Tab-separated table of C-alpha atoms and ligand atoms in Angstrom:
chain	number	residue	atom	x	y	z
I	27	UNK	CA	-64.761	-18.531	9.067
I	28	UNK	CA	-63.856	-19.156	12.759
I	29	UNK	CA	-61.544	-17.017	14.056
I	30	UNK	CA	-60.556	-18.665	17.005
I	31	UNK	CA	-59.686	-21.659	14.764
I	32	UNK	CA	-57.768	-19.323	12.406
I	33	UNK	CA	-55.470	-17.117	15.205
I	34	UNK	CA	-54.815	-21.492	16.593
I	35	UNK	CA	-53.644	-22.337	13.067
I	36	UNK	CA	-51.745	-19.099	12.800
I	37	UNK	CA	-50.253	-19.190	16.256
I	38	UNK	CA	-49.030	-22.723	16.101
I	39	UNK	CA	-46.601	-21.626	13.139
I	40	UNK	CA	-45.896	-17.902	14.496
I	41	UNK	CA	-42.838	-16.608	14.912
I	42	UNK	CA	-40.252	-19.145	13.273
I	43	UNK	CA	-42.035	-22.014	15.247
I	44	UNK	CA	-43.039	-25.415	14.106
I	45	UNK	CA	-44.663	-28.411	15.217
I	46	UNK	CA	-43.127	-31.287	17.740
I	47	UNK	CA	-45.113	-34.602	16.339
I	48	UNK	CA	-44.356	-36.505	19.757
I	49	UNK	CA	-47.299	-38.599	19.095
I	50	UNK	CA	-45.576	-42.216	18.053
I	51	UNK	CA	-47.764	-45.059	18.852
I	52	UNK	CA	-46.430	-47.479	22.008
I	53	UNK	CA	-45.175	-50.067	18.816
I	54	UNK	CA	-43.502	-47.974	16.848
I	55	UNK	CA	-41.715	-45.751	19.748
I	56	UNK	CA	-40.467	-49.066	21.128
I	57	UNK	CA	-39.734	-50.790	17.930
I	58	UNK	CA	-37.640	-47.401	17.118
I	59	UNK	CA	-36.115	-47.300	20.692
I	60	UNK	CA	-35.515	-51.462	20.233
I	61	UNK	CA	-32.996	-50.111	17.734
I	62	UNK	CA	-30.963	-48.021	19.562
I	63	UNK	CA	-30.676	-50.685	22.467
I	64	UNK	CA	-33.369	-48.996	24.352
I	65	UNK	CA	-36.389	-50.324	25.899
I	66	UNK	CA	-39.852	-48.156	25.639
I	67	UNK	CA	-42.189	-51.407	26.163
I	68	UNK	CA	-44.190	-50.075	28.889
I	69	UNK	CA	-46.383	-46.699	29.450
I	70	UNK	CA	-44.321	-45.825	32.285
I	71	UNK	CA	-41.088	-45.787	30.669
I	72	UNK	CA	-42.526	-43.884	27.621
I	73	UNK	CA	-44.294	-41.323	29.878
I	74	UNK	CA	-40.941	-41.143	31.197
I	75	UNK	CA	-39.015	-40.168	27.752
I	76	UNK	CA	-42.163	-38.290	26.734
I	77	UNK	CA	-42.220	-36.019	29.652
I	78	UNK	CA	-38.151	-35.577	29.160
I	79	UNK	CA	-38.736	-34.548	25.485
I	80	UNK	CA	-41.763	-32.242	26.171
I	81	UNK	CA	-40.424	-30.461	29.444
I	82	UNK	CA	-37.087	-29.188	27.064
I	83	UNK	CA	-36.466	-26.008	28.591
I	84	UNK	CA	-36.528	-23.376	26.108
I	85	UNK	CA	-38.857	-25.404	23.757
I	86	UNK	CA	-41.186	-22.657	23.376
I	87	UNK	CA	-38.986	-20.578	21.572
I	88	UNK	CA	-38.962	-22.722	18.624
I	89	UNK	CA	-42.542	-24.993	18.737
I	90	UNK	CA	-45.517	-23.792	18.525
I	91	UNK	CA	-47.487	-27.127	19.369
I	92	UNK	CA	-47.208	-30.705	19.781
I	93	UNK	CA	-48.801	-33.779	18.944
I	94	UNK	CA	-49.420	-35.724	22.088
I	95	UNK	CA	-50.335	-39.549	21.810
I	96	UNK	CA	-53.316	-40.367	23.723
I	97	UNK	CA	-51.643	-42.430	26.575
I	98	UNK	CA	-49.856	-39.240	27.315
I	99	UNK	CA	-52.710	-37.000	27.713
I	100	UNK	CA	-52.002	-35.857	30.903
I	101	UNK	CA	-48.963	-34.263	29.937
I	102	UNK	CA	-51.226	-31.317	28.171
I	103	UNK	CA	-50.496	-29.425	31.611
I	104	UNK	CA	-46.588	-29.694	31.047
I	105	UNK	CA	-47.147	-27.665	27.537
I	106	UNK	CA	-49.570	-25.428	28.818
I	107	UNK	CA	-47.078	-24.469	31.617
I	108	UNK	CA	-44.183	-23.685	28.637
I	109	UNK	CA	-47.053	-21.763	26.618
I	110	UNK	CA	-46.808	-25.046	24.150
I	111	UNK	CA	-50.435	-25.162	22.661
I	112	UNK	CA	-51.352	-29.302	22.987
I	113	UNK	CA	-52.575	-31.580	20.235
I	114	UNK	CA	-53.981	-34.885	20.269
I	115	UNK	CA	-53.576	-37.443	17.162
I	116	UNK	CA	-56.922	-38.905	16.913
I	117	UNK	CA	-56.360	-41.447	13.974
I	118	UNK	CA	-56.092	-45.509	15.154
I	119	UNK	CA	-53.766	-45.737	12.683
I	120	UNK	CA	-53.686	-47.657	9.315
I	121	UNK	CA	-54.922	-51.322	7.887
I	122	UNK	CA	-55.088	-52.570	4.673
I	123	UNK	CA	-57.345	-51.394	1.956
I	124	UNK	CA	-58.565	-54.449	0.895
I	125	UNK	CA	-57.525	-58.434	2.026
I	126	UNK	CA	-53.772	-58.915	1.211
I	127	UNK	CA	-53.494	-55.166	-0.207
I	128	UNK	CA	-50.051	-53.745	0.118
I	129	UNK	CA	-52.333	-50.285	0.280
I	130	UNK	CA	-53.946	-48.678	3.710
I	131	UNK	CA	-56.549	-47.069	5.070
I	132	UNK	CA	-56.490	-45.115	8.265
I	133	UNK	CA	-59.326	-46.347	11.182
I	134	UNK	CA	-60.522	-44.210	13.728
I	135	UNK	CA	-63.818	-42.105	12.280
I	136	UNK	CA	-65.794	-44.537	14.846
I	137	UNK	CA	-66.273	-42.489	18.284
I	138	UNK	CA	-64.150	-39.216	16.696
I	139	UNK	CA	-66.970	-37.144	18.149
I	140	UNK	CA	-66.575	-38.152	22.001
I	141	UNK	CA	-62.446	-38.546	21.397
I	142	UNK	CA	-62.578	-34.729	19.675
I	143	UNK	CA	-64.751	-33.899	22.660
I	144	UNK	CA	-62.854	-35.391	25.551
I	145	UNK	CA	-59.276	-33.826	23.852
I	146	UNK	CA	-60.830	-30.308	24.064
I	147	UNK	CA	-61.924	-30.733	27.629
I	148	UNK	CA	-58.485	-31.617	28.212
I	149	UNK	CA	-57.264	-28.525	27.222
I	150	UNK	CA	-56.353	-29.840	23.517
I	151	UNK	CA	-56.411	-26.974	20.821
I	152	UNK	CA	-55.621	-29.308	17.789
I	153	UNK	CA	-55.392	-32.676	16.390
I	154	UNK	CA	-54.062	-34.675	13.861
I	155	UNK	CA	-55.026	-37.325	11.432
I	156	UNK	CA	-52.544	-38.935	9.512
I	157	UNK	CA	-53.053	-41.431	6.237
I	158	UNK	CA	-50.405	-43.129	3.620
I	159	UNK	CA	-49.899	-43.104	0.301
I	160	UNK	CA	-47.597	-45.933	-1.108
I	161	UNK	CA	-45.822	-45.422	-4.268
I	162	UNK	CA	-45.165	-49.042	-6.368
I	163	UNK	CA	-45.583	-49.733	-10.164
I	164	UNK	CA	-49.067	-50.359	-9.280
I	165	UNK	CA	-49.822	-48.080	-6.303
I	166	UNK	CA	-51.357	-45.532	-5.674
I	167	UNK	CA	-55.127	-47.038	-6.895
I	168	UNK	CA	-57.674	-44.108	-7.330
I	169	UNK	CA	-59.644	-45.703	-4.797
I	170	UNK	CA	-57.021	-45.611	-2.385
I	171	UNK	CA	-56.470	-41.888	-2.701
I	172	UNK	CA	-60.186	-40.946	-2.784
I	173	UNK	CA	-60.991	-43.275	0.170
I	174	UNK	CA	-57.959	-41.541	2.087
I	175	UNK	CA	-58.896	-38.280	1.051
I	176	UNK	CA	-62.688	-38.243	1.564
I	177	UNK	CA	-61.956	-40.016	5.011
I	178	UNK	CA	-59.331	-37.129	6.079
I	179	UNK	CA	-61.916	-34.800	5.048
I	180	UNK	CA	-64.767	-36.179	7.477
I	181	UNK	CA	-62.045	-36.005	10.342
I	182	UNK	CA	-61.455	-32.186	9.359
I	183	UNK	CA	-64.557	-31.554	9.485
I	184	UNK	CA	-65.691	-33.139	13.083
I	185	UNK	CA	-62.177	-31.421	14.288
I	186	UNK	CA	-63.060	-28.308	13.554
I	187	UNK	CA	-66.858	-28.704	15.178
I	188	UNK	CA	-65.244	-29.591	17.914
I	189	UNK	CA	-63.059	-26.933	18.143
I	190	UNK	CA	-59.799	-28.136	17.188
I	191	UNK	CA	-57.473	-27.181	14.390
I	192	UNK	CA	-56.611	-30.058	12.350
I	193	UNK	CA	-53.262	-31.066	11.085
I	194	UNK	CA	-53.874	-32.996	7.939
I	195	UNK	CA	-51.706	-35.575	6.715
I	196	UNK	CA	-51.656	-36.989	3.554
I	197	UNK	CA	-47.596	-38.861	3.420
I	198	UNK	CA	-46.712	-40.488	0.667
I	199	UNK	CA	-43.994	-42.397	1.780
I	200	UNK	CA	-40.423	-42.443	0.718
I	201	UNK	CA	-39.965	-46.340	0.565
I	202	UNK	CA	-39.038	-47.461	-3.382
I	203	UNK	CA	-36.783	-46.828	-5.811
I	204	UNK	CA	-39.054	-44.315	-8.015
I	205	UNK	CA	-37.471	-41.148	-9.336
I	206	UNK	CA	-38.146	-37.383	-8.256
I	207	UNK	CA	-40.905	-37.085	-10.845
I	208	UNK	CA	-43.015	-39.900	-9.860
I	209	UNK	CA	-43.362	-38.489	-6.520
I	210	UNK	CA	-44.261	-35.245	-7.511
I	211	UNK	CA	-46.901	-36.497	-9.642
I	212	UNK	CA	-48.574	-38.767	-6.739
I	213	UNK	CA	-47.669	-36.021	-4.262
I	214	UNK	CA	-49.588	-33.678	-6.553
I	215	UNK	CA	-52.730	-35.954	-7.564
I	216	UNK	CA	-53.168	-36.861	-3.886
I	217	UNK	CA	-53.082	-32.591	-3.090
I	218	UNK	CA	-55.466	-32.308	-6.185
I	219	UNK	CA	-57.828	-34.501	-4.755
I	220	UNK	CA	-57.295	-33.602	-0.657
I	221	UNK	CA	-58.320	-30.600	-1.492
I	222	UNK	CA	-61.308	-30.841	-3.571
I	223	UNK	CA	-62.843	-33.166	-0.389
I	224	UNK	CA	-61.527	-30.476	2.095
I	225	UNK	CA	-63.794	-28.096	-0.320
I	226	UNK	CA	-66.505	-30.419	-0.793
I	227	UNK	CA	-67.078	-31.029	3.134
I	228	UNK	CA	-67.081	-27.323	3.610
I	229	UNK	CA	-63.879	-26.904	5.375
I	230	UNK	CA	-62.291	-23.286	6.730
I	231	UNK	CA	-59.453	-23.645	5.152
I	232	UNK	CA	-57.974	-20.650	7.148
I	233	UNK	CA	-58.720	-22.956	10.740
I	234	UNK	CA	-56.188	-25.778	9.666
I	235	UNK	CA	-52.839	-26.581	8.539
I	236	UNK	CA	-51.391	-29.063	5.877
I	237	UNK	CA	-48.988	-31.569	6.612
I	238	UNK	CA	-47.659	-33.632	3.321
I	239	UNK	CA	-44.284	-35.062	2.735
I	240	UNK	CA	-41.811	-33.200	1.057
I	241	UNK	CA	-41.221	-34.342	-2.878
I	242	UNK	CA	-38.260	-36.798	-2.683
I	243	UNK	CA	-36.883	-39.447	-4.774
I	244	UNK	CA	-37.375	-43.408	-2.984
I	245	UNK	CA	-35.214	-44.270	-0.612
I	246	UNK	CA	-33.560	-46.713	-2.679
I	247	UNK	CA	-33.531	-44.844	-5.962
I	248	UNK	CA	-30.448	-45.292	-7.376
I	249	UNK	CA	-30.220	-41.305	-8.805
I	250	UNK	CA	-30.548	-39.026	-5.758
I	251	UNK	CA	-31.554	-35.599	-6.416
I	252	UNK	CA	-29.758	-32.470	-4.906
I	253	UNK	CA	-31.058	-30.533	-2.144
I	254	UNK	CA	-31.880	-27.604	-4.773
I	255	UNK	CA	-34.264	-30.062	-7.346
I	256	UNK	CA	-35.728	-31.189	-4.174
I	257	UNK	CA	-36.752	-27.658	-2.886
I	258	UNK	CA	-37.709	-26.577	-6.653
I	259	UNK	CA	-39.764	-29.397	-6.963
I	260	UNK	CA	-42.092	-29.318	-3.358
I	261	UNK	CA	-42.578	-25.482	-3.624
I	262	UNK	CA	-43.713	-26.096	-7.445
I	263	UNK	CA	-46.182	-28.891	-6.296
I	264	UNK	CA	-47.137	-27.113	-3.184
I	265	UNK	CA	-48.011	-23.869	-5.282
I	266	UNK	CA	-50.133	-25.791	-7.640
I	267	UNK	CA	-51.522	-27.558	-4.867
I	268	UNK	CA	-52.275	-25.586	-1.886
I	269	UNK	CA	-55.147	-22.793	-1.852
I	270	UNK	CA	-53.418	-19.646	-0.186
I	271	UNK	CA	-56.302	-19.256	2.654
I	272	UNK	CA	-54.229	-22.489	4.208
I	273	UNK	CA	-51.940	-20.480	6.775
I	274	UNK	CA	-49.241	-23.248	6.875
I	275	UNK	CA	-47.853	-25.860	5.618
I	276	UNK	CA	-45.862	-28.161	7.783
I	277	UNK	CA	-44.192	-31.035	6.675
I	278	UNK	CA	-43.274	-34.244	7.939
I	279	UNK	CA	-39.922	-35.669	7.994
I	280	UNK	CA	-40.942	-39.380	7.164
I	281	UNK	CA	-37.668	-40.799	7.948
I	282	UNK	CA	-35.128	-38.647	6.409
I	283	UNK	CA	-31.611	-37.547	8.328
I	284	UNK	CA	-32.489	-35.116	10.666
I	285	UNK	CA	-30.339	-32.894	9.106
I	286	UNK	CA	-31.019	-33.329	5.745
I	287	UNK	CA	-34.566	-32.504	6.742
I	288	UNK	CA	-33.697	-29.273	7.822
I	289	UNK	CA	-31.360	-28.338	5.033
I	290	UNK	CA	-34.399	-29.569	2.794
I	291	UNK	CA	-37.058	-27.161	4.582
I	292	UNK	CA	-34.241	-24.274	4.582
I	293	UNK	CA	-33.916	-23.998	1.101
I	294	UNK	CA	-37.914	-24.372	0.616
I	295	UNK	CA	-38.310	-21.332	2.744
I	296	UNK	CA	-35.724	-19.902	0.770
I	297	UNK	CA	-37.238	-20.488	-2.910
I	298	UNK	CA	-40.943	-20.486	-1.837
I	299	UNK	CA	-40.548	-17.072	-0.331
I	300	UNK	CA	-43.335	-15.112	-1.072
I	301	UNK	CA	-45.585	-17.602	-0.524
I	302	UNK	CA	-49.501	-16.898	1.221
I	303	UNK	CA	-48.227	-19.591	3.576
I	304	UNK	CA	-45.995	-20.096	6.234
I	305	UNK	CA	-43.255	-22.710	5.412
I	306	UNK	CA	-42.790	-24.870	8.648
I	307	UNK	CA	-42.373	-28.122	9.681
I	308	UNK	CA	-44.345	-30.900	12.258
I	309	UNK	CA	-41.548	-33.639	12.296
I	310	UNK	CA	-41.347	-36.104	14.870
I	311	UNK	CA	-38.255	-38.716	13.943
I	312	UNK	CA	-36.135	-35.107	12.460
I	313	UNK	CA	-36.444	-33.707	16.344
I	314	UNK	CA	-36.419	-36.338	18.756
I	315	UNK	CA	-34.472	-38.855	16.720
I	316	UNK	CA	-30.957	-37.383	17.811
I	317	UNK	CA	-32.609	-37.358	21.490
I	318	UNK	CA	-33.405	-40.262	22.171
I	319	UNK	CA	-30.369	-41.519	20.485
I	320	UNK	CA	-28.314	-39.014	23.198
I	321	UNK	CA	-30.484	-40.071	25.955
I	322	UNK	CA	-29.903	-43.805	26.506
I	323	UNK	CA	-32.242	-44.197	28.941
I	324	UNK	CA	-29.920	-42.799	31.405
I	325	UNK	CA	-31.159	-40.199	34.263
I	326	UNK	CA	-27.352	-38.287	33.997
I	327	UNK	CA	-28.208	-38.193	30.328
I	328	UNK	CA	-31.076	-35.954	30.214
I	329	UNK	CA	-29.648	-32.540	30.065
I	330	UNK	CA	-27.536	-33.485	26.796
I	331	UNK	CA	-30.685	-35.519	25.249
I	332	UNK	CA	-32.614	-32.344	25.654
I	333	UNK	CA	-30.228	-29.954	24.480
I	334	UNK	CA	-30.070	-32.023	21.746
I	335	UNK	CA	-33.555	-31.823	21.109
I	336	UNK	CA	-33.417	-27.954	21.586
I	337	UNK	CA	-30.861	-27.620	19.062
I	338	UNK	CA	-33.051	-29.379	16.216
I	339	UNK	CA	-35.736	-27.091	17.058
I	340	UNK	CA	-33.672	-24.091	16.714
I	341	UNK	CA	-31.923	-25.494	13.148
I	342	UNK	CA	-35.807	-25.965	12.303
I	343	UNK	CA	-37.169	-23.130	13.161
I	344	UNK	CA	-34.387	-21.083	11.472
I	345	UNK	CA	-34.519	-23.258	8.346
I	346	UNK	CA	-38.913	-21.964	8.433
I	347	UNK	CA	-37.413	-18.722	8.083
I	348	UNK	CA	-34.333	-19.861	5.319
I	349	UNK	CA	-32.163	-18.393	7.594
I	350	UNK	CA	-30.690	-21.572	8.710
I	351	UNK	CA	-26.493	-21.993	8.531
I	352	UNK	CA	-24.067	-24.967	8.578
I	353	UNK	CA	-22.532	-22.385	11.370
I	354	UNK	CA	-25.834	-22.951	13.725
I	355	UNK	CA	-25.922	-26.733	13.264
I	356	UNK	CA	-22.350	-26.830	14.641
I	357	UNK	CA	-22.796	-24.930	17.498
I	358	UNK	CA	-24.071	-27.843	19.769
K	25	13P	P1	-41.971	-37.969	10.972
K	25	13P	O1	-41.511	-36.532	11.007
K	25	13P	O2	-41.079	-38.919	11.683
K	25	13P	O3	-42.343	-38.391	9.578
K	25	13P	O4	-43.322	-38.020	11.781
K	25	13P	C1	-44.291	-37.094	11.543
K	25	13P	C2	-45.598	-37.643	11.910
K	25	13P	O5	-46.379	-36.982	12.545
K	25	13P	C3	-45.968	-38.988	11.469
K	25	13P	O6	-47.346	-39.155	11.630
């Protein structure tokens, strides 16, 4: 075990804090800004938001880390001067499995070494890899989860030589129209077998953190489950899932309402108390979602984007605890 990798893990999730994943690619931070009326096409005007979101005062109180996108490397100094531990994603993000597969596969082992390397030198004390998981009548193939898992796996295990914590991300996205159940099965069988290749390729399971989607019904499933079934059913995968060495588990908001996010989490933290884990969350579209929507691109805007911002940390990192209130979300 390596301890320093371990008190990282631990730290990033101490104290009610989570994670902030501000680590959108340039296409999808401009195609989500392109929706709001904003534009985010160049890497000065998102160095511009980024640095806004980042430099929150106060953000410290509520995240432990964030995910930085490479272009925005240089803003590791900004975190370390708010005691925000920084983290590079290090995947190239996904193509399909095979030609004309609606499946994926996520690039980036090539070079991971030198990338890994040059992230630590920068001051980086964690990373994250992300792959998905689609859910259709025919999806997900057992090749597609073994390729994803075995390729997470060999990331983990070239993070952690290097030094860094890794954050790994197995999402099985919420598109479709399947029912609660089918997710937790696929959320489940993909755990199953992320954590036999974590074991396999020798990883310290205490020097990481897991980042899966909560269990949710599709998007466009016609019978929508209540925040309770939802809760019941991730802490019941989790548990079956997730050896308790794993200090955290943070999950990703994958494009649900901010708040029903947190209310989601809340009442995790509330069932799964108990756990060997911590409960927490690494979202990126659930924190900086309502920000960007309050900011507008507009300088006189920027206090009341990152207040914003602030206050979905705090709802967050209270719902980590279960100690989150319909009281707290109304204060802002
Ligand atoms: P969302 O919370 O928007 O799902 O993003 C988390 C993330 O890190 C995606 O890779």
């Amino acid at each position: 075990m390596d301890t320093n990798l371990s008190q990282v893990a631990k730290d990033l999730v101490a104290n009610g804090r989570g994670i902030f994943a501000a680590d959108a690619g340039p296409k999808t931070l401009a195609k989500r800004a392109a929706e709001i009326n904003l534009s985010l096409e160049t890497v000065d005007q998102r160095l511009k938001y980024r640095t806004m979101t980042i430099s929150t005062p106060g953000l410290s109180q509520y995240i432990g880390g964030v995910i930085l996108h490479e272009e925005a490397m240089s803003l590791v100094s900004v975190l370390n001067q708010q005691g925000i531990k920084a983290g590079l994603k290090v995947d190239q993000g996904t193509v399909e499995m095979t030609s004309g597969s609606i499946e994926k596969i996520t690039e980036g082992l090539e070079k991971l070494d030198q990338k890994l390397a040059d992230a630590s030198q920068a001051g980086a004390k964690f990373s994250k890899w992300r792959a998905v998981i689609i859910i259709s009548s025919a999806t997900p193939s057992s090749a597609n989860v073994e390729a994803n898992c075995e390729t997470l796996a060999r990331y983990a295990k070239l993070s952690q030589k290097a030094g860094l914590v890794p954050i790994i991300e197995p999402e099985v996205l919420m598109e479709g129209t399947h029912p609660l159940e089918r997710c937790a099965d696929v959320t489940r069988l993909v755990g199953k077998k992320m954590f036999a290749s974590l074991l396999k390729h020798e990883i310290d399971l205490t020097g990481m953190l897991y980042k899966p989607n909560m269990v949710l019904a599709g998007k466009d499933c016609p019978s929508q489950p209540t925040v309770t079934e939802i809760a019941q059913k991730t802490v019941e995968v989790m548990q079956e899932i997730v050896p308790p060495k794993v200090p955290g588990i943070v999950f990703l908001s994958g494009g649900q309402e901010a708040g029903s996010a947190t209310q989601r989490l809340n009442e995790i933290a509330k069932l799964g108390g108990g756990s060997p884990w911590r409960w927490s969350f690494s979202f990126e579209r659930g924190l900086e979602g309502p920000a960007m929507q309050t900011w507008q691109g507009q300088e006189a805007n920027i206090v009341a984007a990152q207040k914003m911002l602030l206050h979905r940390a705090k709802c967050n990192s209270l719902a980590s605890l279960g100690k989150y209130t319909a009281e707290v979300e109304h204060e802002i």
